[in-house]
Amino acid sequence: MILARADVEKLPFSNEFFNGAICCGALHLFPDILNSLKEISRVLAQGSYFAAMTFTTRRFLKVPWIRKHLEEHHGAHIFELNELSVLLKNADFIEFDPIIYGSMLLFSTRKK
């Protein structure tokens, strides 16, 4: 197992270095989500899986003032499913497989 503290937009690994990646509880906090996903894709070998946990606009996160508070005071981005699907496609991922539990979104996808 390799652990590194690094900027997700400038990962210190060569292309196709990893056979899989997990991002749990951070994707919604990245300042530039598309560039972050592209960088994760860059370091994954072709066909490798990427799994993540983030938040979607369900349950209490449907409420506009709660979403606004999280965005403005905590820098959290709350995803719509179609938005995340497009971001993943633009970062060279395929087979987006979301599972929703309340406002929590778990998903897996695979690098093309």
C-alpha positions as MATLAB code, in Angstrom:
seq = 'MILARADVEKLPFSNEFFNGAICCGALHLFPDILNSLKEISRVLAQGSYFAAMTFTTRRFLKVPWIRKHLEEHHGAHIFELNELSVLLKNADFIEFDPIIYGSMLLFSTRKK';
ca = [
       0.000    0.000    0.000;
       1.286    3.437   -0.920;
       0.283    6.430    1.180;
       1.216    9.931    0.120;
       0.163   13.399    1.097;
      -0.214   15.265   -2.181;
      -2.255   17.773   -4.145;
      -4.928   15.801   -6.026;
      -4.403   18.037   -9.062;
      -0.640   17.227   -9.147;
      -0.243   13.639   -7.985;
       3.441   12.610   -7.671;
       3.026    9.351   -9.595;
       3.692    8.301  -13.171;
       0.942    7.613  -15.686;
      -0.993    4.377  -15.100;
       0.815    3.754  -11.796;
      -2.141    2.346   -9.815;
      -4.529   -0.559  -10.402;
      -7.313    1.097   -8.397;
      -8.162    4.148   -6.303;
     -10.589    5.115   -3.536;
     -11.690    8.630   -2.586;
     -13.833    8.618    0.530;
     -15.347   11.863    1.777;
     -13.213   14.321   -0.198;
     -14.398   14.632   -3.815;
     -17.014   17.245   -2.875;
     -14.254   19.397   -1.310;
     -11.845   19.546   -4.276;
     -11.627   23.104   -5.680;
     -11.467   21.927   -9.317;
     -13.364   18.661   -9.492;
     -12.869   17.989  -13.211;
      -9.096   18.512  -13.070;
      -8.936   16.364   -9.937;
     -10.786   13.535  -11.685;
      -8.533   13.859  -14.738;
      -5.468   13.553  -12.524;
      -6.881   10.492  -10.754;
      -7.584    9.002  -14.174;
      -4.037    9.761  -15.320;
      -2.465    7.689  -12.537;
      -4.847    4.733  -13.011;
      -4.031    1.883  -15.363;
      -6.466    1.286  -18.205;
      -9.504   -0.656  -16.985;
      -8.808    0.103  -13.299;
     -11.630    0.911  -10.911;
     -12.175    4.148   -9.018;
     -14.594    4.125   -6.069;
     -15.751    7.141   -4.100;
     -18.157    8.409   -1.459;
     -19.602   11.903   -1.727;
     -22.984   13.644   -1.423;
     -25.957   14.139   -3.702;
     -29.097   16.267   -3.645;
     -31.337   13.846   -1.787;
     -33.036   13.861    1.617;
     -31.985   16.885    3.687;
     -29.599   18.080    0.960;
     -32.647   18.846   -1.227;
     -33.229   21.862    1.016;
     -31.703   24.904   -0.749;
     -30.555   26.764    2.386;
     -28.740   23.676    3.709;
     -26.909   23.193    0.383;
     -26.084   26.898    0.281;
     -24.667   26.773    3.826;
     -22.486   23.750    3.012;
     -21.213   25.365   -0.192;
     -20.544   28.831    1.247;
     -19.241   27.929    4.716;
     -17.630   24.546    4.163;
     -16.688   24.600    0.474;
     -18.684   21.423   -0.160;
     -20.112   20.718   -3.597;
     -23.308   18.659   -3.633;
     -23.564   16.614   -6.838;
     -26.465   15.912   -9.140;
     -26.104   12.406  -10.604;
     -26.099   13.581  -14.225;
     -23.493   16.251  -13.400;
     -21.149   13.687  -11.854;
     -21.705   11.307  -14.765;
     -20.616   14.013  -17.232;
     -17.575   14.946  -15.123;
     -16.469   11.310  -15.008;
     -16.909   10.876  -18.780;
     -14.854   14.025  -19.370;
     -12.107   12.529  -17.181;
     -12.012    9.312  -19.271;
     -14.092    7.114  -16.947;
     -16.804    4.672  -18.041;
     -19.443    2.504  -16.355;
     -20.587    4.974  -13.684;
     -22.432    2.858  -11.093;
     -24.033    5.019   -8.359;
     -25.707    3.810   -5.171;
     -27.597    6.334   -3.044;
     -28.234    6.047    0.708;
     -30.145    9.121    1.810;
     -27.942   12.026    0.766;
     -24.803    9.875    0.573;
     -23.612    8.809   -2.867;
     -21.344    5.798   -3.262;
     -20.130    5.008   -6.752;
     -17.682    3.039   -8.776;
     -16.430    3.716  -12.267;
     -13.672    2.400  -14.479;
     -10.926    4.094  -16.471;
     -11.507    3.705  -20.189;
];
